[in-house]
PDB file of C-alpha atoms and ligand atoms in Angstrom:
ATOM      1  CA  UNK M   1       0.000   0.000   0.000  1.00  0.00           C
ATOM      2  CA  UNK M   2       1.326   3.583  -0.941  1.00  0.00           C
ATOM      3  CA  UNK M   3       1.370   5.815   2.007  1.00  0.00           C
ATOM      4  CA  UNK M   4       1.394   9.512   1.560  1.00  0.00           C
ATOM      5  CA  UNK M   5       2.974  12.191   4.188  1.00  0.00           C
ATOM      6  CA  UNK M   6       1.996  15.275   5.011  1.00  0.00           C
ATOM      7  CA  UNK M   7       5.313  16.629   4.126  1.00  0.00           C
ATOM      8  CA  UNK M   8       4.972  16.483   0.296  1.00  0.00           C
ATOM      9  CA  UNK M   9       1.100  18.552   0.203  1.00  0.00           C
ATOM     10  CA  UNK M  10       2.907  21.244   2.781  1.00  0.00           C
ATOM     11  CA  UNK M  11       5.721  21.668   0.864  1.00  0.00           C
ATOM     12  CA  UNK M  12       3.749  22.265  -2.134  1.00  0.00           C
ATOM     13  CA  UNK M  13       1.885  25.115  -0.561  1.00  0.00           C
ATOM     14  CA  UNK M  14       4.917  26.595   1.162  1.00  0.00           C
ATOM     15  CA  UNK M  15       4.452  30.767   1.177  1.00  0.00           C
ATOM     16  CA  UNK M  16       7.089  33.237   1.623  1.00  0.00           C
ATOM     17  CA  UNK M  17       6.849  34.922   5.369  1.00  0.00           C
ATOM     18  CA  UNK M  18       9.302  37.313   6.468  1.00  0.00           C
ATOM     19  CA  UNK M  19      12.866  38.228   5.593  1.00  0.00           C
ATOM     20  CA  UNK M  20      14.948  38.892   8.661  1.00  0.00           C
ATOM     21  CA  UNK M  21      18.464  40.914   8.886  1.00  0.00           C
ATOM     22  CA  UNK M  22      18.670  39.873  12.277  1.00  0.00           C
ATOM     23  CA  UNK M  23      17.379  37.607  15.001  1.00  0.00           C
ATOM     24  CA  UNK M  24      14.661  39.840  16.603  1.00  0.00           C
ATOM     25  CA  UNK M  25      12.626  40.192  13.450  1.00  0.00           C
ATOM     26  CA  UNK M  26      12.376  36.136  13.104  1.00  0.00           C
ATOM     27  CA  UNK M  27       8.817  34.723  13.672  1.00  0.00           C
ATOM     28  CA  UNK M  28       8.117  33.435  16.737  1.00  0.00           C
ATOM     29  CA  UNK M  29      10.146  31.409  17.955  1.00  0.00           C
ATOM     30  CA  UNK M  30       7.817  27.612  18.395  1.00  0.00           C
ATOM     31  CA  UNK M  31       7.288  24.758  16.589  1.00  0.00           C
ATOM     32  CA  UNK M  32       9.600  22.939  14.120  1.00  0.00           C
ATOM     33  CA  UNK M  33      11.944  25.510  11.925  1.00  0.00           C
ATOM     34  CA  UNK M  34      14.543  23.275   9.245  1.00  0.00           C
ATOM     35  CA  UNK M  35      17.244  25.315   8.080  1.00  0.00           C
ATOM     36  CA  UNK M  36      19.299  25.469   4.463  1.00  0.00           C
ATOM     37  CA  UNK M  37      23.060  26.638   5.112  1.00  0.00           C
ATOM     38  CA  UNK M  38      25.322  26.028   2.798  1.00  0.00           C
ATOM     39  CA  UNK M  39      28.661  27.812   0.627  1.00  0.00           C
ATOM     40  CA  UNK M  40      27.150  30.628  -1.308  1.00  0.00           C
ATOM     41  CA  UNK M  41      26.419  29.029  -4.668  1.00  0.00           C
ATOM     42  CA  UNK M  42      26.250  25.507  -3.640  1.00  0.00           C
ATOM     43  CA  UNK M  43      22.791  25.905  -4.459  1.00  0.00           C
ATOM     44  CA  UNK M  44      20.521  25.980  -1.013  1.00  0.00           C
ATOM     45  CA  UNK M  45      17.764  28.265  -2.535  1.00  0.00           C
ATOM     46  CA  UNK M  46      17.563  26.015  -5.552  1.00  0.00           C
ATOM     47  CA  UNK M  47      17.184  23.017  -3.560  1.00  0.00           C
ATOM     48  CA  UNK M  48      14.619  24.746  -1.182  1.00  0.00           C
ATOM     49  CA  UNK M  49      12.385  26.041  -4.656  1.00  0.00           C
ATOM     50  CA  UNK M  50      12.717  22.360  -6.507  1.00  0.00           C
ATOM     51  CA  UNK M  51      11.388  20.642  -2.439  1.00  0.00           C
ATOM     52  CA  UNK M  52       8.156  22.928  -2.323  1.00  0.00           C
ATOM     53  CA  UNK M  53       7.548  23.146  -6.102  1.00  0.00           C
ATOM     54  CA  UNK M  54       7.781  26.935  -6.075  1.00  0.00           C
ATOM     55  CA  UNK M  55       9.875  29.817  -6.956  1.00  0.00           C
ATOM     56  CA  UNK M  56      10.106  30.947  -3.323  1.00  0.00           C
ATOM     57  CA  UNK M  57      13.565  31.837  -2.966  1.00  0.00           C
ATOM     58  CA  UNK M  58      15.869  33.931  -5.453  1.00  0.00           C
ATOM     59  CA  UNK M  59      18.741  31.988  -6.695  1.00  0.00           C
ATOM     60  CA  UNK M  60      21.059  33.679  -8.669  1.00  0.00           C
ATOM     61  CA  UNK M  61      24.063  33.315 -10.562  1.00  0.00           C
ATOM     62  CA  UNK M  62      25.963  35.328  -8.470  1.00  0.00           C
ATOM     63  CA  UNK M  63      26.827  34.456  -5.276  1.00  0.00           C
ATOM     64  CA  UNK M  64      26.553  35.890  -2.379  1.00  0.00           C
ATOM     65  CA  UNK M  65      22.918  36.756  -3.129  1.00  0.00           C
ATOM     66  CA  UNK M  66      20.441  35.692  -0.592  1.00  0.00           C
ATOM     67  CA  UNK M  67      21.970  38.286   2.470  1.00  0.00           C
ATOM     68  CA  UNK M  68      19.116  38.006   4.924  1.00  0.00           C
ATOM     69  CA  UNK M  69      17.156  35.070   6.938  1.00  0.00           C
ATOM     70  CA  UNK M  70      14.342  34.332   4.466  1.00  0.00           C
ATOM     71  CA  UNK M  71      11.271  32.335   6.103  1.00  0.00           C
ATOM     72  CA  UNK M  72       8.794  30.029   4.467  1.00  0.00           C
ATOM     73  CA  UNK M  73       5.756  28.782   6.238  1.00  0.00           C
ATOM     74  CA  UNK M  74       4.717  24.929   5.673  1.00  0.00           C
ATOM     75  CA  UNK M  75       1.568  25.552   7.993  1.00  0.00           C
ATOM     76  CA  UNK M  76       1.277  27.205  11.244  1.00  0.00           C
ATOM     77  CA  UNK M  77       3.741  25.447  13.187  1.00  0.00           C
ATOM     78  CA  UNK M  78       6.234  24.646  10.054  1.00  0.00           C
ATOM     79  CA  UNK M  79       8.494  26.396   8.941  1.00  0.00           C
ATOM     80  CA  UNK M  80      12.014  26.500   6.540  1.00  0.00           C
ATOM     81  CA  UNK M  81      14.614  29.047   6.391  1.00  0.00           C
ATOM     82  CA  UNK M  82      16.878  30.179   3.651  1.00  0.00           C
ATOM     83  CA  UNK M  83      19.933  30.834   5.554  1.00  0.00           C
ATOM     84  CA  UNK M  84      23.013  33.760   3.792  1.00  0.00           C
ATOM     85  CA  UNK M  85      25.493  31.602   2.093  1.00  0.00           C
ATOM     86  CA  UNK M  86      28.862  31.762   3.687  1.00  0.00           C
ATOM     87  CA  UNK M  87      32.294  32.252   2.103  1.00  0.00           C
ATOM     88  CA  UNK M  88      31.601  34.633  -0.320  1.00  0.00           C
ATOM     89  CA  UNK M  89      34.531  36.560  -0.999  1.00  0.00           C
ATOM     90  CA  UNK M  90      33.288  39.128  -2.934  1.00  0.00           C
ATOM     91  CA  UNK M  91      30.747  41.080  -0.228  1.00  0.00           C
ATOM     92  CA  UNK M  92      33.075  43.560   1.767  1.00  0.00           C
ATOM     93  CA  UNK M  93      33.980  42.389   5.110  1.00  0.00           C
ATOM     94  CA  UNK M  94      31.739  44.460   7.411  1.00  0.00           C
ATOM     95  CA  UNK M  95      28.672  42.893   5.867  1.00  0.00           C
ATOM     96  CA  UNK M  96      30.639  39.484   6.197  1.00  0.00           C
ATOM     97  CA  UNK M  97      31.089  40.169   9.717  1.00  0.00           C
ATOM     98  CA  UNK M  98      27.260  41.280   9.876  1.00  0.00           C
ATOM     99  CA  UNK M  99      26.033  38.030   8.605  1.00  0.00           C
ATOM    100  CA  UNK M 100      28.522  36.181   9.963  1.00  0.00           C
ATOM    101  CA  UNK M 101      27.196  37.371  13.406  1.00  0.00           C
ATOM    102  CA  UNK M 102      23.523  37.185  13.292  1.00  0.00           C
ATOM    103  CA  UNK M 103      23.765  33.722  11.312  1.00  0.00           C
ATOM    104  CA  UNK M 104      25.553  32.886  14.723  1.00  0.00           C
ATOM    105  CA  UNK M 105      23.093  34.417  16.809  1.00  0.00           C
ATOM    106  CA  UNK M 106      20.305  32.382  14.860  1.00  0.00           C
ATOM    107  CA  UNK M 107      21.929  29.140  15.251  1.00  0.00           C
ATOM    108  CA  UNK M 108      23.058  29.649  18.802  1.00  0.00           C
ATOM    109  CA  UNK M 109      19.050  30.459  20.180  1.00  0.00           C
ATOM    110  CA  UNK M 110      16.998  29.167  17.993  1.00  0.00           C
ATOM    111  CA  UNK M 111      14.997  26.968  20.034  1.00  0.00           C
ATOM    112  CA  UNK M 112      12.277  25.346  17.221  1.00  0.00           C
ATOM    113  CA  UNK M 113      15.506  24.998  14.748  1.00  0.00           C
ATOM    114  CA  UNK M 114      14.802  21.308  14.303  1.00  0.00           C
ATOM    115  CA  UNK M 115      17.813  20.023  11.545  1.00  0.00           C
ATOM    116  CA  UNK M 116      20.113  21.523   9.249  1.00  0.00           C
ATOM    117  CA  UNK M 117      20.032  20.953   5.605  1.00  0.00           C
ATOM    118  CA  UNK M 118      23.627  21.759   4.519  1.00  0.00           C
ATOM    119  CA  UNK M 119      23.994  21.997   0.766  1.00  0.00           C
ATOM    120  CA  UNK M 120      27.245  21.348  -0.655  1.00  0.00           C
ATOM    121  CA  UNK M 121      28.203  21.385  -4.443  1.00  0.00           C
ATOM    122  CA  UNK M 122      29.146  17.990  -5.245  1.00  0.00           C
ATOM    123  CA  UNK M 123      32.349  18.991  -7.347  1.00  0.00           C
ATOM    124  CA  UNK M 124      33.681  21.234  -4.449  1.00  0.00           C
ATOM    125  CA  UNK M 125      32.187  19.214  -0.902  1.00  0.00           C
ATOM    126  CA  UNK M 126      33.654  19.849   2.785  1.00  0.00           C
ATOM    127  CA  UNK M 127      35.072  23.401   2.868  1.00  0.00           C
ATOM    128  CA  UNK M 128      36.342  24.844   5.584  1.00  0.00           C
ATOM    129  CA  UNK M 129      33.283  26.551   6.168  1.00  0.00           C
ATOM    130  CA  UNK M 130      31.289  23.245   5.572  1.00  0.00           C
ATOM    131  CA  UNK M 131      33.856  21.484   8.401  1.00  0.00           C
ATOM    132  CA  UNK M 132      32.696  24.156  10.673  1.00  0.00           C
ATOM    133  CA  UNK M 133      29.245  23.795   9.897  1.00  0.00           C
ATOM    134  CA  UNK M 134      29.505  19.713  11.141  1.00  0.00           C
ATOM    135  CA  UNK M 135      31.663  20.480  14.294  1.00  0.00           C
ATOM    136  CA  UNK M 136      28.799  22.561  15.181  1.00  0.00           C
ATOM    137  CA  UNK M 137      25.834  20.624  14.724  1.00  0.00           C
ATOM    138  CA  UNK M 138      28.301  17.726  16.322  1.00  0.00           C
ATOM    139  CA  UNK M 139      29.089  19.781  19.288  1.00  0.00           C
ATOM    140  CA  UNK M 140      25.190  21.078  19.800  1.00  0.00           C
ATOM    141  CA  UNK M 141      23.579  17.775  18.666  1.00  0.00           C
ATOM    142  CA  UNK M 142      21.706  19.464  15.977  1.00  0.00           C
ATOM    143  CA  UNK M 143      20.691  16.804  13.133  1.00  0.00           C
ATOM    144  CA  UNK M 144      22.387  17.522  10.161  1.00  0.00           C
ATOM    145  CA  UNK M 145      21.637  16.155   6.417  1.00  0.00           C
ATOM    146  CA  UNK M 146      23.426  16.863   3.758  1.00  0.00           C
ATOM    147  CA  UNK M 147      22.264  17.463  -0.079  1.00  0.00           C
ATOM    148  CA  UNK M 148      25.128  16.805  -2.574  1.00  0.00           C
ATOM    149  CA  UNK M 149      23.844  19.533  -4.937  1.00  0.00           C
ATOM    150  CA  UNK M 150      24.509  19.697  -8.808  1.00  0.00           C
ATOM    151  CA  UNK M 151      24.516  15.857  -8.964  1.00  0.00           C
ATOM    152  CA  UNK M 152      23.859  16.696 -12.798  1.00  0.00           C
ATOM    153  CA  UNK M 153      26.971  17.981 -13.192  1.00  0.00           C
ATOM    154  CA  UNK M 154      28.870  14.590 -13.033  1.00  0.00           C
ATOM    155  CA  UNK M 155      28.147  11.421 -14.607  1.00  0.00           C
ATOM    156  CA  UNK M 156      25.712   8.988 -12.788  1.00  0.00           C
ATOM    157  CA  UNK M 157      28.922   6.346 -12.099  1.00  0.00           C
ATOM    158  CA  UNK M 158      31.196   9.658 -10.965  1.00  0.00           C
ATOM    159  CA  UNK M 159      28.391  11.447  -8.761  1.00  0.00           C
ATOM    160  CA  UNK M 160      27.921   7.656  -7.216  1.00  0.00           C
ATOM    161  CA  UNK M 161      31.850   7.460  -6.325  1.00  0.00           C
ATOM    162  CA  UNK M 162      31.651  11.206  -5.149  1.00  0.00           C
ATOM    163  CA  UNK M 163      28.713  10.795  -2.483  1.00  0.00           C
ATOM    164  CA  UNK M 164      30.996   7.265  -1.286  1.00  0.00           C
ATOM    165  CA  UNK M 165      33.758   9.395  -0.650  1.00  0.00           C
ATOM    166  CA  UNK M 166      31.718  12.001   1.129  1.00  0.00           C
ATOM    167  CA  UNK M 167      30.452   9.369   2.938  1.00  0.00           C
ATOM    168  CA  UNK M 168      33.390   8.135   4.460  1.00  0.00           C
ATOM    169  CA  UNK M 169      35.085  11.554   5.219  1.00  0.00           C
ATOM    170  CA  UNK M 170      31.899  12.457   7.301  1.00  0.00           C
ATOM    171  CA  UNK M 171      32.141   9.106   9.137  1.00  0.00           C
ATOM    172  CA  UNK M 172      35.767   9.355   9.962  1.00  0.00           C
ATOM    173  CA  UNK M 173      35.304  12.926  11.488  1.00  0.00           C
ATOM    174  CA  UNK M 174      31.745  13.264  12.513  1.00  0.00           C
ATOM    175  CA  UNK M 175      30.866  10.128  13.111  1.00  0.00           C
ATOM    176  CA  UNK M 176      27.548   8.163  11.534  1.00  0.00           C
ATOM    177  CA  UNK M 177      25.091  10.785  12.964  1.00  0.00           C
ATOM    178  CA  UNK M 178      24.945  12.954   9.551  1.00  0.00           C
ATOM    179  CA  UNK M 179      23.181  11.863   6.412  1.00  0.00           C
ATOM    180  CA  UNK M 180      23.647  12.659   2.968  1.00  0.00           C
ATOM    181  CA  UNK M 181      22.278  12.068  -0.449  1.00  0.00           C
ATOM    182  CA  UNK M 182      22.595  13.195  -4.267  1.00  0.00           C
ATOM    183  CA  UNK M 183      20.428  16.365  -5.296  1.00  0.00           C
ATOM    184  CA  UNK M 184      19.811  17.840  -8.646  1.00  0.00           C
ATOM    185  CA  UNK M 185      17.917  21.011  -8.914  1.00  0.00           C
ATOM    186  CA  UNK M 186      17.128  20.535 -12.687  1.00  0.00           C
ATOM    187  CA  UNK M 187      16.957  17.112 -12.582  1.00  0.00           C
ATOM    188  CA  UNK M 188      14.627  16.737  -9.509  1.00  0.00           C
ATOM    189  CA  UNK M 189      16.660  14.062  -8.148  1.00  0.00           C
ATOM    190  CA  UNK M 190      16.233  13.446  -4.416  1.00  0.00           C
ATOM    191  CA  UNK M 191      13.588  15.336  -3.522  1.00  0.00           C
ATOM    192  CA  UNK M 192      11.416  12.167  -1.896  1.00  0.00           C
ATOM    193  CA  UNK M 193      14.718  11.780   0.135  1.00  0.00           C
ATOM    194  CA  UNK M 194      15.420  14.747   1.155  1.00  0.00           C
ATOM    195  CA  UNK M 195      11.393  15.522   1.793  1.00  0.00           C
ATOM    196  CA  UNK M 196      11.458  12.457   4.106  1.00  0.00           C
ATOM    197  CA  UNK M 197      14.188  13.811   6.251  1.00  0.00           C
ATOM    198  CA  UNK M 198      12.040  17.082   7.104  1.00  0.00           C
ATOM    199  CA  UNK M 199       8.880  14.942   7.779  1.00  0.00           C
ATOM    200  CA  UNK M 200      11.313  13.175  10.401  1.00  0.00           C
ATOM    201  CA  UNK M 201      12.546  16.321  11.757  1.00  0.00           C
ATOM    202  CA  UNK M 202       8.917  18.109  11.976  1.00  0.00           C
ATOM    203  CA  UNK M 203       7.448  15.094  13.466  1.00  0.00           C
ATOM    204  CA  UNK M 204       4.837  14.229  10.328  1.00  0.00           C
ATOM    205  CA  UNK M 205       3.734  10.704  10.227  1.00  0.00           C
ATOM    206  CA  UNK M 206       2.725   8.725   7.467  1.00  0.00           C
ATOM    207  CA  UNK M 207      -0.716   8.300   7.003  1.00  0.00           C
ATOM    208  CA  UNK M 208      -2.827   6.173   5.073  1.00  0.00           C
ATOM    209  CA  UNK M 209      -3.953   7.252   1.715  1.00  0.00           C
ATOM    210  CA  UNK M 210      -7.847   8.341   2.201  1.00  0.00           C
ATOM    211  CA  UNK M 211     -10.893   6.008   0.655  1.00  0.00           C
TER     212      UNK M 211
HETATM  213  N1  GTP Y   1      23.295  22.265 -12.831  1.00  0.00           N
HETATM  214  C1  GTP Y   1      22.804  22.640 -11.649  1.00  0.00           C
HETATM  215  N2  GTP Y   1      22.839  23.940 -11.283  1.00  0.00           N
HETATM  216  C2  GTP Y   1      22.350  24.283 -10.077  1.00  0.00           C
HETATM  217  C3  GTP Y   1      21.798  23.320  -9.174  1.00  0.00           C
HETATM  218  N3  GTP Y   1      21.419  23.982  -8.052  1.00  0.00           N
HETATM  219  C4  GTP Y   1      21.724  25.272  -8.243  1.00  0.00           C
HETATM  220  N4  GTP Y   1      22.276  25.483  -9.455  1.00  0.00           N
HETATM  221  C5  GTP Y   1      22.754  26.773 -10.016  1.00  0.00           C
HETATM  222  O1  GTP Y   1      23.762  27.304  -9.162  1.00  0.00           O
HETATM  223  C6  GTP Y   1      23.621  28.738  -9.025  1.00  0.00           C
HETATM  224  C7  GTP Y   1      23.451  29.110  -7.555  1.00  0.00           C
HETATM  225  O2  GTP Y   1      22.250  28.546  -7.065  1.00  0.00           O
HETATM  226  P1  GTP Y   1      21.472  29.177  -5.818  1.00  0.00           P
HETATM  227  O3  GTP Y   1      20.367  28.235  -5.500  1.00  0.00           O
HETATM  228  O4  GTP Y   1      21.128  30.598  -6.058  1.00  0.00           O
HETATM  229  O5  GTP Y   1      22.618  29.078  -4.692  1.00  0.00           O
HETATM  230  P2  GTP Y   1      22.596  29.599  -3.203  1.00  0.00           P
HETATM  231  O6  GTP Y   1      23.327  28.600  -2.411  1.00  0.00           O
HETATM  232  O7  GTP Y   1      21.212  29.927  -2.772  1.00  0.00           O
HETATM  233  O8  GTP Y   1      23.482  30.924  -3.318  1.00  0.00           O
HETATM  234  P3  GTP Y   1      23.519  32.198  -2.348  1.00  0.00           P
HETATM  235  O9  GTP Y   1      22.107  32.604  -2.047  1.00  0.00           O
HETATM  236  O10 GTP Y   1      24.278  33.187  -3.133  1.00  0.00           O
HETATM  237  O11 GTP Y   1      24.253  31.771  -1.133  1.00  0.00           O
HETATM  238  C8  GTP Y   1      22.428  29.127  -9.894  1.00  0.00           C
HETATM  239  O12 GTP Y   1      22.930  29.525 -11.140  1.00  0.00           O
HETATM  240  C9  GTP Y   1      21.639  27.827  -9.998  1.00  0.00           C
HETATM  241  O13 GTP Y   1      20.876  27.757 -11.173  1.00  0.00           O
HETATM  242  C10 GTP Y   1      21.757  21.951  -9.602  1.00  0.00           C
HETATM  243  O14 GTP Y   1      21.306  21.022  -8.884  1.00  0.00           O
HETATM  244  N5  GTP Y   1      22.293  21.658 -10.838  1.00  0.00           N
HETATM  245 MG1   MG Y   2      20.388  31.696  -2.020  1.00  0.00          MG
END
């Protein structure tokens, strides 16, 4: 029998909420909140527009783009957040240092922040920034997932090898705790996986298909 979650009819009517430049103008601060983090350019608002089958968030082909904390409401307890993509180097340092601080703020209080979603480009995965990203979530047991974006860029046999390698650098230094999986934007590969990962985090169950 096919069973059908929540996850994939609230993603689908996902709405643009707020966008913040700092942690006082987030919404409220209950329920279950999933962020995307990521290298600018690896692709997080991408990923977060092919999940809820909207053009929500701005993607862009230059980087650095997405410079505040954009929120997305699932329903009224749901949300997901399109976090500023670090490592830029490009944006002048005091904005840097700006982003840099409040992205810290959010991620140090955020009580309803339920998982991280960290995107990483599969051609360029675990930069320095990414590495700090996992000792993070490892040190404030924060589930992590990771989407190996731009799986299209590499052939299937290559992008296979890629997410095995991946795989064992995360369990050698972080242990088995954090997941990961192939994404393509354009492709719309992963997106039941990846979908399943925030019904686990915002505690949706599977339900029966009606009739
Ligand atoms: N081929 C391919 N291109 C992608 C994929 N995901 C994103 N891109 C492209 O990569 C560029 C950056 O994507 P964004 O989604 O804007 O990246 P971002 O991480 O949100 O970037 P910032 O907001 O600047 O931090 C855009 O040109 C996208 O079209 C993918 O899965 N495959
Ligand atoms: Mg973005």
């Amino acid at each position: 029998m096919q069973f059908k979650n929540p996850i994939i009819g609230l993603c689908q009517q996902a709405a643009f909420m707020i966008s913040a430049a700092k942690v006082d103008q987030c919404p409220d601060d209950q329920g279950f909140e999933v962020a995307f983090a990521g290298r600018s350019n690896a692709g997080k608002s991408s990923a977060l527009n092919t999940l809820t089958h909207a053009s929500l968030a701005r993607t862009s082909k230059t980087p650095g783009r997405t410079q505040l904390l954009n929120f997305f409401r699932l329903d009224e307890e749901r949300r997901l957040v399109d976090l500023p993509g670090y490592g830029y180097a490009k944006v002048p340092i005091p904005l840097k240092l700006h982003w840099q601080r409040h992205l810290e703020a959010y991620l140090g209080s955020r009580e309803s922040l339920k998982g991280l979603m960290l995107m990483m480009d599969i051609r360029h995965p675990l930069t320095e920034f990414d590495r700090l990203m996992l000792d993070w979530s490892a040190a404030s047991e924060m589930p992590m997932h990771i989407l190996l974006t731009k799986a299209d860029k590499l052939a299937y046999g290559a992008a296979k090898n890629a997410l095995l390698k991946v795989q064992t650098d995360l369990r050698k230094g972080w242990g088995d705790g954090v997941t990961i999986q192939l994404f393509s934007a354009p492709k719309r590969m992963g997106i039941e996986e990846a979908q399943a990962v925030l019904a686990r985090w915002m505690e949706l169950e599977d339900t029966p298909p009606a009739g």
